[in-house]
């Protein structure tokens, strides 16, 4: 069955460092992958989308890579700040089922000042 | 543009009751999806509606149902509530351009079943 795994449930880093979150998947051939941020009690907020034919995407301090051979995506936050503390979710989708995303369980990032 | 709105934000029900949740998508978005989020199971896909038709369905019992109206607004209904239905119910809308559609989520409805 399809499975998405995000590295450690929790990640703690020092302010100013780069946070790297991992999303691995099996038994899935996604057309695209998305990263979301979720704060407690709130809905996920879209951050970045990367398509299967793209290797890397950047947006301000965020960078996402997508390796369909390794079946893995890496999500980087450079120069991290305490305000970046949240749960980050990866979600996979296919073009034929664009309205149905399969989510990982998330990684809770804590950035300490 | 206004974001996705969901009503009510909080709801408390007792076992056996039924509940209806509402979602208004971003203007122009035609696809509406519903998800259930619990600490143990994470975000689980319930169903997706497009042009008033259910297009995708997750692995939930028939007690969970939904519909979409001609203005793309959607409702989901849960009948005969069980304690395990306590969760954050999230609605997401997308433009449905046919490929690589970003889903935009609402704030969710927190349902507590006593």
PDB file of C-alpha atoms in Angstrom:
ATOM      1  CA  UNK A   1       0.000   0.000   0.000  1.00  0.00           C
ATOM      2  CA  UNK A   2       1.035   3.625  -0.433  1.00  0.00           C
ATOM      3  CA  UNK A   3       3.146   4.930   2.391  1.00  0.00           C
ATOM      4  CA  UNK A   4       4.617   8.326   3.177  1.00  0.00           C
ATOM      5  CA  UNK A   5       7.172   8.749   5.930  1.00  0.00           C
ATOM      6  CA  UNK A   6       8.466  11.996   7.270  1.00  0.00           C
ATOM      7  CA  UNK A   7      11.661  11.895   9.263  1.00  0.00           C
ATOM      8  CA  UNK A   8      11.489  12.078  13.017  1.00  0.00           C
ATOM      9  CA  UNK A   9       8.325  13.237  14.545  1.00  0.00           C
ATOM     10  CA  UNK A  10      10.173  16.186  16.092  1.00  0.00           C
ATOM     11  CA  UNK A  11      13.198  18.221  15.107  1.00  0.00           C
ATOM     12  CA  UNK A  12      14.899  20.749  17.381  1.00  0.00           C
ATOM     13  CA  UNK A  13      17.450  23.198  16.044  1.00  0.00           C
ATOM     14  CA  UNK A  14      19.144  26.418  17.056  1.00  0.00           C
ATOM     15  CA  UNK A  15      18.105  29.737  15.566  1.00  0.00           C
ATOM     16  CA  UNK A  16      20.120  30.635  12.487  1.00  0.00           C
ATOM     17  CA  UNK A  17      20.799  27.029  11.485  1.00  0.00           C
ATOM     18  CA  UNK A  18      19.323  25.229   8.491  1.00  0.00           C
ATOM     19  CA  UNK A  19      16.471  22.842   9.188  1.00  0.00           C
ATOM     20  CA  UNK A  20      16.203  19.850   6.864  1.00  0.00           C
ATOM     21  CA  UNK A  21      13.025  17.785   6.798  1.00  0.00           C
ATOM     22  CA  UNK A  22      12.653  14.552   4.856  1.00  0.00           C
ATOM     23  CA  UNK A  23       9.680  12.997   3.104  1.00  0.00           C
ATOM     24  CA  UNK A  24      10.033   9.435   1.763  1.00  0.00           C
ATOM     25  CA  UNK A  25       7.361   7.504  -0.076  1.00  0.00           C
ATOM     26  CA  UNK A  26       6.783   3.980  -1.343  1.00  0.00           C
ATOM     27  CA  UNK A  27       4.314   2.363  -3.738  1.00  0.00           C
ATOM     28  CA  UNK A  28       3.458   5.738  -5.179  1.00  0.00           C
ATOM     29  CA  UNK A  29       4.174   7.573  -8.407  1.00  0.00           C
ATOM     30  CA  UNK A  30       3.277  11.165  -7.619  1.00  0.00           C
ATOM     31  CA  UNK A  31       3.010  13.814 -10.282  1.00  0.00           C
ATOM     32  CA  UNK A  32       3.785  16.474  -7.711  1.00  0.00           C
ATOM     33  CA  UNK A  33       4.624  16.983  -4.090  1.00  0.00           C
ATOM     34  CA  UNK A  34       3.605  19.803  -1.791  1.00  0.00           C
ATOM     35  CA  UNK A  35       4.840  21.082   1.534  1.00  0.00           C
ATOM     36  CA  UNK A  36       2.532  22.679   4.041  1.00  0.00           C
ATOM     37  CA  UNK A  37       3.000  24.373   7.386  1.00  0.00           C
ATOM     38  CA  UNK A  38       0.476  23.793  10.141  1.00  0.00           C
ATOM     39  CA  UNK A  39       0.209  25.641  13.429  1.00  0.00           C
ATOM     40  CA  UNK A  40      -1.707  24.131  16.372  1.00  0.00           C
ATOM     41  CA  UNK A  41      -5.476  24.210  15.898  1.00  0.00           C
ATOM     42  CA  UNK A  42      -5.268  25.687  12.411  1.00  0.00           C
ATOM     43  CA  UNK A  43      -5.510  24.399   8.867  1.00  0.00           C
ATOM     44  CA  UNK A  44      -2.373  23.638   6.827  1.00  0.00           C
ATOM     45  CA  UNK A  45      -0.908  26.561   4.897  1.00  0.00           C
ATOM     46  CA  UNK A  46       0.564  25.881   1.468  1.00  0.00           C
ATOM     47  CA  UNK A  47       4.284  26.614   1.106  1.00  0.00           C
ATOM     48  CA  UNK A  48       5.714  25.041  -2.045  1.00  0.00           C
ATOM     49  CA  UNK A  49       4.764  22.683  -4.847  1.00  0.00           C
ATOM     50  CA  UNK A  50       7.289  20.762  -6.927  1.00  0.00           C
ATOM     51  CA  UNK A  51       6.469  18.680  -9.976  1.00  0.00           C
ATOM     52  CA  UNK A  52       7.945  15.278 -10.851  1.00  0.00           C
ATOM     53  CA  UNK A  53      10.063  16.769 -13.631  1.00  0.00           C
ATOM     54  CA  UNK A  54      11.553  19.435 -11.359  1.00  0.00           C
ATOM     55  CA  UNK A  55      14.605  18.828  -9.220  1.00  0.00           C
ATOM     56  CA  UNK A  56      14.537  21.882  -7.000  1.00  0.00           C
ATOM     57  CA  UNK A  57      12.300  24.806  -6.069  1.00  0.00           C
ATOM     58  CA  UNK A  58      13.087  27.850  -3.962  1.00  0.00           C
ATOM     59  CA  UNK A  59      11.032  30.502  -2.256  1.00  0.00           C
ATOM     60  CA  UNK A  60      12.763  33.012  -0.015  1.00  0.00           C
ATOM     61  CA  UNK A  61      14.398  30.951   2.782  1.00  0.00           C
ATOM     62  CA  UNK A  62      12.721  27.731   1.670  1.00  0.00           C
ATOM     63  CA  UNK A  63      14.116  25.114  -0.691  1.00  0.00           C
ATOM     64  CA  UNK A  64      12.550  21.846  -1.787  1.00  0.00           C
ATOM     65  CA  UNK A  65      14.181  19.024  -3.730  1.00  0.00           C
ATOM     66  CA  UNK A  66      12.408  16.097  -5.348  1.00  0.00           C
ATOM     67  CA  UNK A  67      14.193  12.893  -6.306  1.00  0.00           C
ATOM     68  CA  UNK A  68      11.787  10.454  -7.959  1.00  0.00           C
ATOM     69  CA  UNK A  69      14.510   7.795  -8.189  1.00  0.00           C
ATOM     70  CA  UNK A  70      15.134   7.842  -4.449  1.00  0.00           C
ATOM     71  CA  UNK A  71      11.423   8.526  -3.875  1.00  0.00           C
ATOM     72  CA  UNK A  72      12.350  11.332  -1.560  1.00  0.00           C
ATOM     73  CA  UNK A  73      11.850  15.052  -1.031  1.00  0.00           C
ATOM     74  CA  UNK A  74      13.959  17.275   1.173  1.00  0.00           C
ATOM     75  CA  UNK A  75      12.629  20.522   2.607  1.00  0.00           C
ATOM     76  CA  UNK A  76      15.137  23.085   3.842  1.00  0.00           C
ATOM     77  CA  UNK A  77      14.597  26.236   5.881  1.00  0.00           C
ATOM     78  CA  UNK A  78      17.740  28.347   5.951  1.00  0.00           C
ATOM     79  CA  UNK A  79      18.533  30.927   8.627  1.00  0.00           C
ATOM     80  CA  UNK A  80      15.755  29.454  10.751  1.00  0.00           C
ATOM     81  CA  UNK A  81      13.863  31.630  13.207  1.00  0.00           C
ATOM     82  CA  UNK A  82      11.713  30.798  16.251  1.00  0.00           C
ATOM     83  CA  UNK A  83       8.704  31.887  14.156  1.00  0.00           C
ATOM     84  CA  UNK A  84       9.408  28.909  11.872  1.00  0.00           C
ATOM     85  CA  UNK A  85       8.415  26.559  14.710  1.00  0.00           C
ATOM     86  CA  UNK A  86       5.436  24.551  13.462  1.00  0.00           C
ATOM     87  CA  UNK A  87       4.486  21.175  12.034  1.00  0.00           C
ATOM     88  CA  UNK A  88       5.462  20.664   8.421  1.00  0.00           C
ATOM     89  CA  UNK A  89       3.519  18.249   6.242  1.00  0.00           C
ATOM     90  CA  UNK A  90       4.394  16.781   2.887  1.00  0.00           C
ATOM     91  CA  UNK A  91       1.599  15.756   0.555  1.00  0.00           C
ATOM     92  CA  UNK A  92       1.697  13.794  -2.676  1.00  0.00           C
ATOM     93  CA  UNK A  93      -0.751  14.043  -5.529  1.00  0.00           C
ATOM     94  CA  UNK A  94      -1.373  12.722  -9.016  1.00  0.00           C
ATOM     95  CA  UNK A  95      -2.789  14.606 -11.982  1.00  0.00           C
ATOM     96  CA  UNK A  96      -5.668  12.170 -12.315  1.00  0.00           C
ATOM     97  CA  UNK A  97      -6.698  12.697  -8.712  1.00  0.00           C
ATOM     98  CA  UNK A  98      -5.691  16.298  -8.178  1.00  0.00           C
ATOM     99  CA  UNK A  99      -8.274  16.812  -5.448  1.00  0.00           C
ATOM    100  CA  UNK A 100      -6.993  13.947  -3.349  1.00  0.00           C
ATOM    101  CA  UNK A 101      -3.682  14.433  -1.607  1.00  0.00           C
ATOM    102  CA  UNK A 102      -1.983  11.825   0.528  1.00  0.00           C
ATOM    103  CA  UNK A 103      -0.306  13.376   3.542  1.00  0.00           C
ATOM    104  CA  UNK A 104       2.584  12.343   5.715  1.00  0.00           C
ATOM    105  CA  UNK A 105       2.202  12.511   9.480  1.00  0.00           C
ATOM    106  CA  UNK A 106       4.302  15.657   9.696  1.00  0.00           C
ATOM    107  CA  UNK A 107       7.468  16.749  11.440  1.00  0.00           C
ATOM    108  CA  UNK A 108       7.227  19.209  14.311  1.00  0.00           C
ATOM    109  CA  UNK A 109      10.054  21.699  14.080  1.00  0.00           C
ATOM    110  CA  UNK A 110      11.142  23.736  17.092  1.00  0.00           C
ATOM    111  CA  UNK A 111      13.643  26.525  16.560  1.00  0.00           C
ATOM    112  CA  UNK A 112      15.261  27.640  19.799  1.00  0.00           C
ATOM    113  CA  UNK A 113      16.568  31.172  20.235  1.00  0.00           C
TER     114      UNK A 113
ATOM    115  CA  UNK B   1      -9.538  37.084  -2.442  1.00  0.00           C
ATOM    116  CA  UNK B   2     -11.142  35.638   0.639  1.00  0.00           C
ATOM    117  CA  UNK B   3      -9.781  32.308   1.771  1.00  0.00           C
ATOM    118  CA  UNK B   4     -11.593  29.074   2.449  1.00  0.00           C
ATOM    119  CA  UNK B   5     -14.128  29.466   5.224  1.00  0.00           C
ATOM    120  CA  UNK B   6     -15.609  26.747   7.387  1.00  0.00           C
ATOM    121  CA  UNK B   7     -18.527  26.868   9.781  1.00  0.00           C
ATOM    122  CA  UNK B   8     -18.932  26.251  12.580  1.00  0.00           C
ATOM    123  CA  UNK B   9     -15.420  26.440  13.995  1.00  0.00           C
ATOM    124  CA  UNK B  10     -16.241  24.365  17.059  1.00  0.00           C
ATOM    125  CA  UNK B  11     -18.926  21.811  17.715  1.00  0.00           C
ATOM    126  CA  UNK B  12     -19.792  19.537  20.611  1.00  0.00           C
ATOM    127  CA  UNK B  13     -22.146  16.619  20.035  1.00  0.00           C
ATOM    128  CA  UNK B  14     -23.082  13.418  21.821  1.00  0.00           C
ATOM    129  CA  UNK B  15     -22.849   9.884  20.532  1.00  0.00           C
ATOM    130  CA  UNK B  16     -25.613   8.915  18.150  1.00  0.00           C
ATOM    131  CA  UNK B  17     -26.301  12.445  16.965  1.00  0.00           C
ATOM    132  CA  UNK B  18     -25.621  13.694  13.481  1.00  0.00           C
ATOM    133  CA  UNK B  19     -23.732  16.781  12.368  1.00  0.00           C
ATOM    134  CA  UNK B  20     -23.409  18.934   9.250  1.00  0.00           C
ATOM    135  CA  UNK B  21     -20.311  20.981   8.511  1.00  0.00           C
ATOM    136  CA  UNK B  22     -20.085  23.684   5.875  1.00  0.00           C
ATOM    137  CA  UNK B  23     -17.284  24.875   3.616  1.00  0.00           C
ATOM    138  CA  UNK B  24     -17.102  27.846   1.267  1.00  0.00           C
ATOM    139  CA  UNK B  25     -14.214  27.572  -1.192  1.00  0.00           C
ATOM    140  CA  UNK B  26     -12.105  30.361  -2.618  1.00  0.00           C
ATOM    141  CA  UNK B  27     -14.013  32.190  -5.316  1.00  0.00           C
ATOM    142  CA  UNK B  28     -13.484  30.476  -8.675  1.00  0.00           C
ATOM    143  CA  UNK B  29     -12.329  27.196  -7.171  1.00  0.00           C
ATOM    144  CA  UNK B  30     -14.394  24.277  -8.357  1.00  0.00           C
ATOM    145  CA  UNK B  31     -12.914  21.388  -6.398  1.00  0.00           C
ATOM    146  CA  UNK B  32     -13.598  20.915  -2.705  1.00  0.00           C
ATOM    147  CA  UNK B  33     -11.977  18.155  -0.655  1.00  0.00           C
ATOM    148  CA  UNK B  34     -12.589  17.117   2.930  1.00  0.00           C
ATOM    149  CA  UNK B  35     -10.053  15.671   5.346  1.00  0.00           C
ATOM    150  CA  UNK B  36     -10.194  14.361   8.891  1.00  0.00           C
ATOM    151  CA  UNK B  37      -7.241  15.062  11.148  1.00  0.00           C
ATOM    152  CA  UNK B  38      -6.619  13.219  14.397  1.00  0.00           C
ATOM    153  CA  UNK B  39      -3.446  12.908  16.495  1.00  0.00           C
ATOM    154  CA  UNK B  40      -3.248   9.178  15.857  1.00  0.00           C
ATOM    155  CA  UNK B  41      -4.086   9.004  12.153  1.00  0.00           C
ATOM    156  CA  UNK B  42      -2.888  12.326  10.801  1.00  0.00           C
ATOM    157  CA  UNK B  43      -4.660  13.868   7.824  1.00  0.00           C
ATOM    158  CA  UNK B  44      -6.972  11.369   6.166  1.00  0.00           C
ATOM    159  CA  UNK B  45      -8.800  12.052   2.905  1.00  0.00           C
ATOM    160  CA  UNK B  46     -12.584  11.770   3.138  1.00  0.00           C
ATOM    161  CA  UNK B  47     -13.895  12.772  -0.287  1.00  0.00           C
ATOM    162  CA  UNK B  48     -13.655  15.313  -3.063  1.00  0.00           C
ATOM    163  CA  UNK B  49     -16.406  17.080  -4.958  1.00  0.00           C
ATOM    164  CA  UNK B  50     -16.202  18.726  -8.339  1.00  0.00           C
ATOM    165  CA  UNK B  51     -19.127  20.226 -10.238  1.00  0.00           C
ATOM    166  CA  UNK B  52     -21.585  18.887  -7.662  1.00  0.00           C
ATOM    167  CA  UNK B  53     -20.336  15.303  -8.150  1.00  0.00           C
ATOM    168  CA  UNK B  54     -18.270  13.187  -5.818  1.00  0.00           C
ATOM    169  CA  UNK B  55     -15.083  12.526  -7.771  1.00  0.00           C
ATOM    170  CA  UNK B  56     -12.906  10.765  -5.194  1.00  0.00           C
ATOM    171  CA  UNK B  57     -13.647   8.938  -1.994  1.00  0.00           C
ATOM    172  CA  UNK B  58     -11.460   7.813   0.876  1.00  0.00           C
ATOM    173  CA  UNK B  59     -11.830   4.785   3.116  1.00  0.00           C
ATOM    174  CA  UNK B  60     -14.453   6.012   5.521  1.00  0.00           C
ATOM    175  CA  UNK B  61     -17.765   4.344   6.433  1.00  0.00           C
ATOM    176  CA  UNK B  62     -21.016   5.376   4.816  1.00  0.00           C
ATOM    177  CA  UNK B  63     -21.889   7.467   7.887  1.00  0.00           C
ATOM    178  CA  UNK B  64     -19.700  10.113   6.302  1.00  0.00           C
ATOM    179  CA  UNK B  65     -21.300  11.817   3.329  1.00  0.00           C
ATOM    180  CA  UNK B  66     -21.123  15.107   1.537  1.00  0.00           C
ATOM    181  CA  UNK B  67     -22.467  17.201  -1.231  1.00  0.00           C
ATOM    182  CA  UNK B  68     -21.592  20.222  -3.292  1.00  0.00           C
ATOM    183  CA  UNK B  69     -23.877  22.968  -4.468  1.00  0.00           C
ATOM    184  CA  UNK B  70     -23.899  24.808  -7.775  1.00  0.00           C
ATOM    185  CA  UNK B  71     -21.920  27.699  -6.242  1.00  0.00           C
ATOM    186  CA  UNK B  72     -19.195  25.176  -5.221  1.00  0.00           C
ATOM    187  CA  UNK B  73     -20.008  25.457  -1.535  1.00  0.00           C
ATOM    188  CA  UNK B  74     -19.885  22.067   0.131  1.00  0.00           C
ATOM    189  CA  UNK B  75     -21.287  20.354   3.177  1.00  0.00           C
ATOM    190  CA  UNK B  76     -20.313  17.158   4.874  1.00  0.00           C
ATOM    191  CA  UNK B  77     -22.537  15.159   7.146  1.00  0.00           C
ATOM    192  CA  UNK B  78     -21.696  12.567   9.760  1.00  0.00           C
ATOM    193  CA  UNK B  79     -24.559  10.468  11.068  1.00  0.00           C
ATOM    194  CA  UNK B  80     -24.715   8.332  14.194  1.00  0.00           C
ATOM    195  CA  UNK B  81     -21.673   9.964  15.724  1.00  0.00           C
ATOM    196  CA  UNK B  82     -19.114   7.835  17.541  1.00  0.00           C
ATOM    197  CA  UNK B  83     -16.477   8.923  20.059  1.00  0.00           C
ATOM    198  CA  UNK B  84     -13.793   8.205  17.456  1.00  0.00           C
ATOM    199  CA  UNK B  85     -15.250  10.854  15.158  1.00  0.00           C
ATOM    200  CA  UNK B  86     -13.811  13.553  17.385  1.00  0.00           C
ATOM    201  CA  UNK B  87     -11.343  15.327  15.132  1.00  0.00           C
ATOM    202  CA  UNK B  88     -10.452  18.455  13.228  1.00  0.00           C
ATOM    203  CA  UNK B  89     -12.349  18.402   9.928  1.00  0.00           C
ATOM    204  CA  UNK B  90     -10.600  20.329   7.210  1.00  0.00           C
ATOM    205  CA  UNK B  91     -11.914  21.506   3.898  1.00  0.00           C
ATOM    206  CA  UNK B  92      -9.607  22.387   1.021  1.00  0.00           C
ATOM    207  CA  UNK B  93     -10.388  23.993  -2.310  1.00  0.00           C
ATOM    208  CA  UNK B  94      -8.466  24.041  -5.544  1.00  0.00           C
ATOM    209  CA  UNK B  95      -8.885  25.585  -8.958  1.00  0.00           C
ATOM    210  CA  UNK B  96      -8.745  22.195 -10.696  1.00  0.00           C
ATOM    211  CA  UNK B  97      -6.712  23.202 -13.695  1.00  0.00           C
ATOM    212  CA  UNK B  98      -6.310  19.518 -14.473  1.00  0.00           C
ATOM    213  CA  UNK B  99      -2.800  19.129 -13.154  1.00  0.00           C
ATOM    214  CA  UNK B 100      -0.640  19.908 -10.146  1.00  0.00           C
ATOM    215  CA  UNK B 101      -3.318  21.752  -8.240  1.00  0.00           C
ATOM    216  CA  UNK B 102      -2.468  23.380  -4.967  1.00  0.00           C
ATOM    217  CA  UNK B 103      -5.046  22.797  -2.272  1.00  0.00           C
ATOM    218  CA  UNK B 104      -5.875  25.697   0.013  1.00  0.00           C
ATOM    219  CA  UNK B 105      -7.193  24.753   3.419  1.00  0.00           C
ATOM    220  CA  UNK B 106      -9.729  26.378   5.664  1.00  0.00           C
ATOM    221  CA  UNK B 107      -9.260  26.785   9.435  1.00  0.00           C
ATOM    222  CA  UNK B 108     -11.171  23.595  10.150  1.00  0.00           C
ATOM    223  CA  UNK B 109     -14.092  22.596  12.334  1.00  0.00           C
ATOM    224  CA  UNK B 110     -13.163  21.053  15.665  1.00  0.00           C
ATOM    225  CA  UNK B 111     -15.742  18.356  16.431  1.00  0.00           C
ATOM    226  CA  UNK B 112     -15.905  16.843  19.885  1.00  0.00           C
ATOM    227  CA  UNK B 113     -18.149  13.837  20.450  1.00  0.00           C
ATOM    228  CA  UNK B 114     -19.053  13.105  24.072  1.00  0.00           C
TER     229      UNK B 114
END
